[in-house]
Coordinates of N, CA, C and O in Angstrom, one line a residue:
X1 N 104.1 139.8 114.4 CA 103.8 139.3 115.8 C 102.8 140.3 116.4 O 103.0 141.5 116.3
X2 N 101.5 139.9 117.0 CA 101.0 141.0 117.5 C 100.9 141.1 118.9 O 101.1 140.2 119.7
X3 N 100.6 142.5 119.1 CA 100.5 143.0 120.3 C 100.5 142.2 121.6 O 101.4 142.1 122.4
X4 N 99.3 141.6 121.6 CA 99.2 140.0 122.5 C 99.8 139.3 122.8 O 100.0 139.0 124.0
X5 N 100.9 138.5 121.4 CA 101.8 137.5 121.3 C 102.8 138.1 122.4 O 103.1 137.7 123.5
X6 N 103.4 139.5 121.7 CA 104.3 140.2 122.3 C 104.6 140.4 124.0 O 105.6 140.3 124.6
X7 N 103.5 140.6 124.4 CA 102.7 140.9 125.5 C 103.2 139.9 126.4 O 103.9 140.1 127.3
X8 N 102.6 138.6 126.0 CA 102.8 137.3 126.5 C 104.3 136.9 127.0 O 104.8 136.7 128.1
X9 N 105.0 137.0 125.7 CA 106.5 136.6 125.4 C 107.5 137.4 126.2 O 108.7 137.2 126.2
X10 N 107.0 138.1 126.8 CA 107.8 139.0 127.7 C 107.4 138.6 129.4 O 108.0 138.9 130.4
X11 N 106.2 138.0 129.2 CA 105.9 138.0 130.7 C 106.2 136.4 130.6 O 106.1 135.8 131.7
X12 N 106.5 135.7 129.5 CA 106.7 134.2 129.5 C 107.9 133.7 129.9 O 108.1 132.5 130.3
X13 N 109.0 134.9 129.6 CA 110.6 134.8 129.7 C 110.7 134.6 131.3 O 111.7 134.0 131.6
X14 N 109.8 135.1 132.4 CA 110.1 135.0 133.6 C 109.8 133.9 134.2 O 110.0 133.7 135.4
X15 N 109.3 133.1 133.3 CA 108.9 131.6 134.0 C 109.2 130.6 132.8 O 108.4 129.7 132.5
X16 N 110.6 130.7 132.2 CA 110.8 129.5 131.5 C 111.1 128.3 131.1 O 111.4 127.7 130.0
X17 N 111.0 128.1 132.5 CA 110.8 126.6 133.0 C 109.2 125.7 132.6 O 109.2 124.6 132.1
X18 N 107.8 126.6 133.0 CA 106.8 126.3 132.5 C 106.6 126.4 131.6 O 105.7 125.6 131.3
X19 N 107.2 127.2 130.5 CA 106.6 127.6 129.1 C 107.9 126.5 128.6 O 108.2 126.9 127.5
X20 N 108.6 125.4 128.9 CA 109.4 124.6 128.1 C 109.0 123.1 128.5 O 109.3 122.1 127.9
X21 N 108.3 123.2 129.9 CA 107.7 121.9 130.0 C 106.2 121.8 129.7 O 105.6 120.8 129.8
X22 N 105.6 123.1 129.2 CA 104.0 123.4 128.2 C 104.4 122.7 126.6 O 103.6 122.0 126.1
X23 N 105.9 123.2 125.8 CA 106.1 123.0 124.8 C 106.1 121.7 124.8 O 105.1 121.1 124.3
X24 N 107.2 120.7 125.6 CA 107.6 119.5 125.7 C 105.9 118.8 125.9 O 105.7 117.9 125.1
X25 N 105.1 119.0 126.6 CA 103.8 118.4 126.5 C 102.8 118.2 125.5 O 102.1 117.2 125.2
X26 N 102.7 119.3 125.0 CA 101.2 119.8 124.7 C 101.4 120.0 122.7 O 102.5 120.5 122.4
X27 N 100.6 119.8 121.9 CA 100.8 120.2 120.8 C 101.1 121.2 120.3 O 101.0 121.8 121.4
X28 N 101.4 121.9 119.6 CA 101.8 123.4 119.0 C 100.6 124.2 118.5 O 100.7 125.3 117.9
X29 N 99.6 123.7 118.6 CA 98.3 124.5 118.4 C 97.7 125.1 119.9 O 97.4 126.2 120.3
X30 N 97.9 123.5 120.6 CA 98.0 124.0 122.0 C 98.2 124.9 122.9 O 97.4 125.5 123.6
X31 N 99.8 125.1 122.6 CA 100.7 126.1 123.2 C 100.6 127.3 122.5 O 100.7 128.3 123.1
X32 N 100.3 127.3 121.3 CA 100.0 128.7 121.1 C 98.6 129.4 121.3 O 98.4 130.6 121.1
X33 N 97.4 128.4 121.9 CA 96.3 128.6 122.4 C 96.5 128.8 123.8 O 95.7 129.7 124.2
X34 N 97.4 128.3 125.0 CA 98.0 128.6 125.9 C 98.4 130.3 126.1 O 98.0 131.2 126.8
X35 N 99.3 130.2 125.4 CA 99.8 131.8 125.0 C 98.9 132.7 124.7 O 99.3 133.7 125.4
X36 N 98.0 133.0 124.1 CA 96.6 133.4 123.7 C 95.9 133.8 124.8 O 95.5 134.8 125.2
X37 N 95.9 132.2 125.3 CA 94.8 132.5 126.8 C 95.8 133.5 127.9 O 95.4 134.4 128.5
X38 N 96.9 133.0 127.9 CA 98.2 134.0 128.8 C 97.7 135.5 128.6 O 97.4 136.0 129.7
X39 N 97.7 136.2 127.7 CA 97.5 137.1 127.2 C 96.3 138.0 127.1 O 96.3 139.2 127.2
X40 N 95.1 136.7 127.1 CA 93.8 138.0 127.1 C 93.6 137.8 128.7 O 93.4 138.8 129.4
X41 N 93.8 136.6 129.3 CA 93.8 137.0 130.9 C 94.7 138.4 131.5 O 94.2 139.2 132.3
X42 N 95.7 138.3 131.1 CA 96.3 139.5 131.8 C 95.7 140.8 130.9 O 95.7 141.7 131.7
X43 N 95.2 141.2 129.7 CA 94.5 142.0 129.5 C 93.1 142.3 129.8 O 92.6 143.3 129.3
X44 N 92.3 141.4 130.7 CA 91.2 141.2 131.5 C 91.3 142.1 132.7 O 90.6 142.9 133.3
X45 N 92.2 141.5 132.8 CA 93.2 142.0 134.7 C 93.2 143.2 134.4 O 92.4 143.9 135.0
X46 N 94.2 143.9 133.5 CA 94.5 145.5 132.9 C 92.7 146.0 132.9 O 92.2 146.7 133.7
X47 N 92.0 145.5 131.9 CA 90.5 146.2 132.3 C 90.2 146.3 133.6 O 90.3 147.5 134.0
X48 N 89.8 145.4 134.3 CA 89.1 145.1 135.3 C 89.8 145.0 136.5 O 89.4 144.2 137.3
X49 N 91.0 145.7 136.8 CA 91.5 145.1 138.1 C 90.6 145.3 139.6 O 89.9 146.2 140.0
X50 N 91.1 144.1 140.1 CA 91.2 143.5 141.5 C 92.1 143.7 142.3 O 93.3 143.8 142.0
X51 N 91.5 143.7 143.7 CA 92.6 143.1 144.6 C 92.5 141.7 145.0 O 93.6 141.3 145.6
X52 N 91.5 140.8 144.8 CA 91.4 139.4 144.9 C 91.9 138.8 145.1 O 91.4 138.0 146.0
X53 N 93.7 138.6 144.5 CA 93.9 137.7 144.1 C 95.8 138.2 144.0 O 96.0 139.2 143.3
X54 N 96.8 137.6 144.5 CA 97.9 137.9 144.6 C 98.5 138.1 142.9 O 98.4 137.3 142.0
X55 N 98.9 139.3 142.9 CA 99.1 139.2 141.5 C 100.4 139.1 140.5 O 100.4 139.2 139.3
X56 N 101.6 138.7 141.5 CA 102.8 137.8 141.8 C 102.9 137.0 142.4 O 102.2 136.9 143.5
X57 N 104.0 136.0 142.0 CA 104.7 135.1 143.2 C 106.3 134.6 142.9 O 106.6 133.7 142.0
X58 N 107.0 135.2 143.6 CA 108.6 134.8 142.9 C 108.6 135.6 141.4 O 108.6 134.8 140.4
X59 N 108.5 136.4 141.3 CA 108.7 136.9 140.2 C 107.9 137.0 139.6 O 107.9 138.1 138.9
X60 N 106.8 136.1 139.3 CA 106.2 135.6 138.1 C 104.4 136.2 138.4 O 103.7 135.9 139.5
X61 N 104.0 136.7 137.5 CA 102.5 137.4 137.5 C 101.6 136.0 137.3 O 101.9 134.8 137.2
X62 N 100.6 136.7 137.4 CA 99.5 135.2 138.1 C 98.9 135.0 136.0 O 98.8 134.0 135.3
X63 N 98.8 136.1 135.9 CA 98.0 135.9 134.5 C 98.8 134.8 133.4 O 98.1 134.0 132.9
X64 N 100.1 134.9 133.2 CA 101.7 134.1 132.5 C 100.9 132.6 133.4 O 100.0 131.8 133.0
X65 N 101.4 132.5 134.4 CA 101.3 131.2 135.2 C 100.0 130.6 135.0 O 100.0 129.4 134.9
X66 N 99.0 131.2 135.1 CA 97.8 130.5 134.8 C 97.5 130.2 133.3 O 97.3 129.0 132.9
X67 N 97.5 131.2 132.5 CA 97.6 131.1 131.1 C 97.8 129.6 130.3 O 97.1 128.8 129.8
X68 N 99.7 129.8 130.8 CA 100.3 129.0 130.2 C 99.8 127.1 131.0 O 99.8 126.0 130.5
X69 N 99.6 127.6 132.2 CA 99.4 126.0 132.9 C 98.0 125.6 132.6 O 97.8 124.4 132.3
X70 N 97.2 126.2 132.6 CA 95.6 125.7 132.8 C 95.1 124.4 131.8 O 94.2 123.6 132.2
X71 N 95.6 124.2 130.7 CA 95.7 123.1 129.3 C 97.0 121.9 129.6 O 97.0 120.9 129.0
X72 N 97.9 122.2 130.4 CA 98.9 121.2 130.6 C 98.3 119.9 130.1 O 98.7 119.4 129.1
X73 N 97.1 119.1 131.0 CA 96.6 117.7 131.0 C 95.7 117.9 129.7 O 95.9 116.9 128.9
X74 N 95.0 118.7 129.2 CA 94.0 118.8 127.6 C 94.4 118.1 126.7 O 93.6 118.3 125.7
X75 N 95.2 117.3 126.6 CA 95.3 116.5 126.0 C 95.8 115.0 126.2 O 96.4 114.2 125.4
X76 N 95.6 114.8 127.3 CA 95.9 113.4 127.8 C 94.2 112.7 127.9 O 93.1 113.2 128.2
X77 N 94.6 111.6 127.4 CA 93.3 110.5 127.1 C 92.5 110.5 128.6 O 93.0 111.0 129.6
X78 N 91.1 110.0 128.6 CA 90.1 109.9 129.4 C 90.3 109.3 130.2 O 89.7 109.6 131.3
X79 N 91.6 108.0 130.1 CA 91.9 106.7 130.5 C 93.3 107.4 131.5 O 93.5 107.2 132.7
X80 N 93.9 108.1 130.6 CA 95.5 108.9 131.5 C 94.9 109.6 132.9 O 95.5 109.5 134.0
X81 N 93.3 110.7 132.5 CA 93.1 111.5 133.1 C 92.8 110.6 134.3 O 93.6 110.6 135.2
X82 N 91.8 110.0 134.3 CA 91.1 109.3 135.6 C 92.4 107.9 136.2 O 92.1 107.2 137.2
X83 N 93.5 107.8 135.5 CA 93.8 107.2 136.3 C 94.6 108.2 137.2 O 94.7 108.1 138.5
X84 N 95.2 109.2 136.6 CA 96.4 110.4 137.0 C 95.3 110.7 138.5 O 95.6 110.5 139.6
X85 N 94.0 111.0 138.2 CA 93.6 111.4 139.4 C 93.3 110.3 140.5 O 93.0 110.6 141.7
X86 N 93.3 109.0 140.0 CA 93.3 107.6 141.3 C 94.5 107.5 141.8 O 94.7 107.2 143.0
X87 N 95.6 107.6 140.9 CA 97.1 107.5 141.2 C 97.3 108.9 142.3 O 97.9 108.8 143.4
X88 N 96.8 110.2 141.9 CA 97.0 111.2 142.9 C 96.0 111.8 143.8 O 96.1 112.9 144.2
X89 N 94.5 110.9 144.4 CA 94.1 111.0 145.0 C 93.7 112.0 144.7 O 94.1 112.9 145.4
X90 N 93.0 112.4 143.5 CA 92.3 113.8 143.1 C 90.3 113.2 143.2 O 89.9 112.6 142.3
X91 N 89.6 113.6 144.2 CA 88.6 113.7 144.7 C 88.1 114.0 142.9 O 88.6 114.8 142.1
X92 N 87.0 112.9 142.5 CA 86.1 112.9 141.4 C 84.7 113.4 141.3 O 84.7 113.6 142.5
X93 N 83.7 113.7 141.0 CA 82.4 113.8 140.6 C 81.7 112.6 140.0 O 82.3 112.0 139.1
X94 N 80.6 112.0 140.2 CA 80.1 111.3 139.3 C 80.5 112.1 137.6 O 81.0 111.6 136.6
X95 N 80.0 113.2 137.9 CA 79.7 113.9 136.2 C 81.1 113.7 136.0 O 81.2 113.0 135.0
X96 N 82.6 114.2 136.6 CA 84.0 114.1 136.1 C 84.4 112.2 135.9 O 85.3 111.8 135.2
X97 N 83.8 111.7 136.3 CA 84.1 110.4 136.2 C 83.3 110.2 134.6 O 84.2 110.0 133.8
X98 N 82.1 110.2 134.2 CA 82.0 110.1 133.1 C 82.3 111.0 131.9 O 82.3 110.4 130.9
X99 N 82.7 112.4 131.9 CA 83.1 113.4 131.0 C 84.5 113.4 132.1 O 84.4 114.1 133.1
X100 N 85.4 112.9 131.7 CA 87.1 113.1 132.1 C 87.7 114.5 131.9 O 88.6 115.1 132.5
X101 N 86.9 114.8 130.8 CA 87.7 116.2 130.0 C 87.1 117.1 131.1 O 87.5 118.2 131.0
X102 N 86.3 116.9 131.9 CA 86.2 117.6 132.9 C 87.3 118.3 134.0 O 87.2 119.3 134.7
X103 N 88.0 117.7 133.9 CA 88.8 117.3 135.1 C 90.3 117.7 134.5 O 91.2 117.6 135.3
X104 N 90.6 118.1 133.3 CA 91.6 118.4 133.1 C 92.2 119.5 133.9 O 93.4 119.6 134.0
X105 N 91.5 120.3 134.3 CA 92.2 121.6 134.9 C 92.5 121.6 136.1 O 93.2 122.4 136.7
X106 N 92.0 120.4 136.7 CA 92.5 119.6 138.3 C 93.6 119.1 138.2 O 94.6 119.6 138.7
X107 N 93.5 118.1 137.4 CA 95.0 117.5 136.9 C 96.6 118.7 136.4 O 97.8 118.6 136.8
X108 N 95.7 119.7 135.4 CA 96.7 120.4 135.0 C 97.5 121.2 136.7 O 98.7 121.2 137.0
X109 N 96.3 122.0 137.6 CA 96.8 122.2 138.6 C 97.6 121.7 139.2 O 98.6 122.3 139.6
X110 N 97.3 120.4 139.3 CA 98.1 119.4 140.2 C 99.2 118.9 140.0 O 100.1 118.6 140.8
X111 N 99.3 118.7 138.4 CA 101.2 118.4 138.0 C 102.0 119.7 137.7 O 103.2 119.6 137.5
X112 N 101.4 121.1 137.6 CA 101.7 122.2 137.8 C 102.4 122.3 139.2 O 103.6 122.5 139.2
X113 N 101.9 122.1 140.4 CA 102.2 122.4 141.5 C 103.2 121.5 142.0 O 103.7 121.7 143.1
X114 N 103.7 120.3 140.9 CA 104.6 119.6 141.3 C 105.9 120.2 140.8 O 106.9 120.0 141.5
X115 N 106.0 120.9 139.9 CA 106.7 121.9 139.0 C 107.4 122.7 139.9 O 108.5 122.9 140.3
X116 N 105.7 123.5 140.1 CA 106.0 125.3 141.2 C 105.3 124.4 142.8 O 104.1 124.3 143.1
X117 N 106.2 124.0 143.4 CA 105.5 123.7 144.6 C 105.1 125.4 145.7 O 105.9 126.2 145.8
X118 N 104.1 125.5 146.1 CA 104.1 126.6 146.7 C 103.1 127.7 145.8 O 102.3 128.5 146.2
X119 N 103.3 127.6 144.9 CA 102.4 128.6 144.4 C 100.5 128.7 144.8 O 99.6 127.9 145.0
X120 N 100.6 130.4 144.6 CA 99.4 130.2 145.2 C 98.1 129.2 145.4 O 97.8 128.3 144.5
X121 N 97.5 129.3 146.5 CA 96.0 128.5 146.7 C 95.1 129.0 145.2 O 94.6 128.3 144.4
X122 N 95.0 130.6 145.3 CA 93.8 131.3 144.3 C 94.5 130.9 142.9 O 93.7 130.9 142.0
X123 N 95.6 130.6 142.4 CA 96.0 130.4 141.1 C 95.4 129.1 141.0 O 94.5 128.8 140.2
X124 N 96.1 128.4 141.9 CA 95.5 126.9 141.4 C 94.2 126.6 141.4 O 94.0 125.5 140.9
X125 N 93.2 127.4 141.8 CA 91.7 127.1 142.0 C 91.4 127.6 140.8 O 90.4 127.2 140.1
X126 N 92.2 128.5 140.3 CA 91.6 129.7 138.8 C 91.9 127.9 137.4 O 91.1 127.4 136.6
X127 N 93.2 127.6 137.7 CA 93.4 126.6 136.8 C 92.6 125.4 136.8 O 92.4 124.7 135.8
X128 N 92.2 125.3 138.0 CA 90.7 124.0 138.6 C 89.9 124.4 137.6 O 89.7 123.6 136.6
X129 N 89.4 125.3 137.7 CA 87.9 126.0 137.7 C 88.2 126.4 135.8 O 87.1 126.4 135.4
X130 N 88.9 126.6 135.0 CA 88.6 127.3 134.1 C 87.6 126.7 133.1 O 87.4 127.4 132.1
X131 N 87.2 125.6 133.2 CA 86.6 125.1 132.4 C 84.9 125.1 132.6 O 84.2 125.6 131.8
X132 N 84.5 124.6 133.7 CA 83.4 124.6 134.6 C 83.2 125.7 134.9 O 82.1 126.2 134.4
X133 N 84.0 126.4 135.6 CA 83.7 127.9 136.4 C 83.5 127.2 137.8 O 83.8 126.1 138.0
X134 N 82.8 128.1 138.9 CA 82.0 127.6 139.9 C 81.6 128.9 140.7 O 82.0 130.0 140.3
X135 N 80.8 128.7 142.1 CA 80.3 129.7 142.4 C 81.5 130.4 143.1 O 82.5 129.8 143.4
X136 N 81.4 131.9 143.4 CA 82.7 132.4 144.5 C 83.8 132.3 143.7 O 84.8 132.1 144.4
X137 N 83.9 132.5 142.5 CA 85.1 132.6 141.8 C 85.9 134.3 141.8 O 85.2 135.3 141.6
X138 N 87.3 134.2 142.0 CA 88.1 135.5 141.9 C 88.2 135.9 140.5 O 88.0 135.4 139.4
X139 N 88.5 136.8 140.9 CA 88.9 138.0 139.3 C 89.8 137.4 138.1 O 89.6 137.7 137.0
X140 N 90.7 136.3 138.7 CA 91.8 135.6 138.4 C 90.9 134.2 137.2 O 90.9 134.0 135.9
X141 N 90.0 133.5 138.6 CA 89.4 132.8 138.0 C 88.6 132.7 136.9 O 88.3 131.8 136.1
X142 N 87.9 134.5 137.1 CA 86.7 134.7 135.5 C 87.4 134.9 134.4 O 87.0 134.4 133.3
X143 N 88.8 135.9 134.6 CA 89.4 136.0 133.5 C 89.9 135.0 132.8 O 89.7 134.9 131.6
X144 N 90.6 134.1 133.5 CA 91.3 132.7 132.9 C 89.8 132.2 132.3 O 89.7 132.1 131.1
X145 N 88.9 132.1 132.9 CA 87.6 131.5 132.3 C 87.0 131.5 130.7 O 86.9 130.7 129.8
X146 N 86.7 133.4 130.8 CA 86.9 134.0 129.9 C 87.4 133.9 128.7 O 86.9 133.6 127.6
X147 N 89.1 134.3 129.3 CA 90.5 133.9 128.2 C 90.1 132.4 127.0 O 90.1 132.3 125.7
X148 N 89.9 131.7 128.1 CA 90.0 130.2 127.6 C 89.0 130.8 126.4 O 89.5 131.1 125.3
X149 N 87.6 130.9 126.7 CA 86.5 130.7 125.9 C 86.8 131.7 125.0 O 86.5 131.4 123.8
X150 N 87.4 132.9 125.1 CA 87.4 133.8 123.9 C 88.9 133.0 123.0 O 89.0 133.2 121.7
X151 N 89.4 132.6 123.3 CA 90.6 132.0 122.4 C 90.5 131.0 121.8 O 91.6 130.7 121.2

């Protein structure tokens, strides 16, 4: 097991509610790409820290929770994505309307928060945003960014 995995698995035990409704979703390449991203984000954070960005909530560190949620929707069809966001009134783009896989990290946000109602504003913008990025992004948001792309 390395260092990372390890890393992760310890900060994953405090929220294992998300990390069993990530398993129940998502493929096992997935989840262990999830885990991965969990991991170089909070090793991001350890480089580079901020004050940005709340770096708990109820227990649980922002890098774990973002990590593990940001891919939740990544694998649901074009057809699931765009209707999940007509069904929940998730504001589109022309560009997200034709590339859906856009939009996964809005969706992932948004049935995340049905999960953890309450959790932060800046986490959920980091899980919006990891794919795209956008301008004015937190410490939270580049690392998850990052994470994703280095993993």
């Amino acid at each position: 097991m390395s260092e990372n995995t390890t890393y992760t698995t310890d900060r994953i035990a405090r929220i294992g509610g998300l990390d069993r409704f990530l398993k129940s979703r998502v493929s096992e390449k997935r989840y262990v790409h999830s885990q991965g991203v969990a991991a170089t984000t909070a090793r991001l954070l350890e480089l580079y820290p901020s004050g940005d960005y709340p770096k708990t909530w109820k227990g649980i560190d922002a890098a774990s929770f973002c990590g593990l949620s940001h891919d939740v929707a990544r694998e649901m069809d074009d057809a699931s994505i765009l209707a999940y966001c007509h069904e929940n009134s998730i504001g589109l783009t022309q560009q997200e309307i034709v590339s859906p896989v856009l939009v996964h990290g809005k969706v992932s946000a948004d049935i995340v928060s049905r999960l953890f109602p309450g959790y932060p504003d800046s986490w959920k913008k980091a899980i919006e945003v990891h794919t795209t990025g956008c301008a004015g992004m937190d410490s939270l948001a580049l690392a998850l960014f990052v994470a994703d792309f280095i993993e």
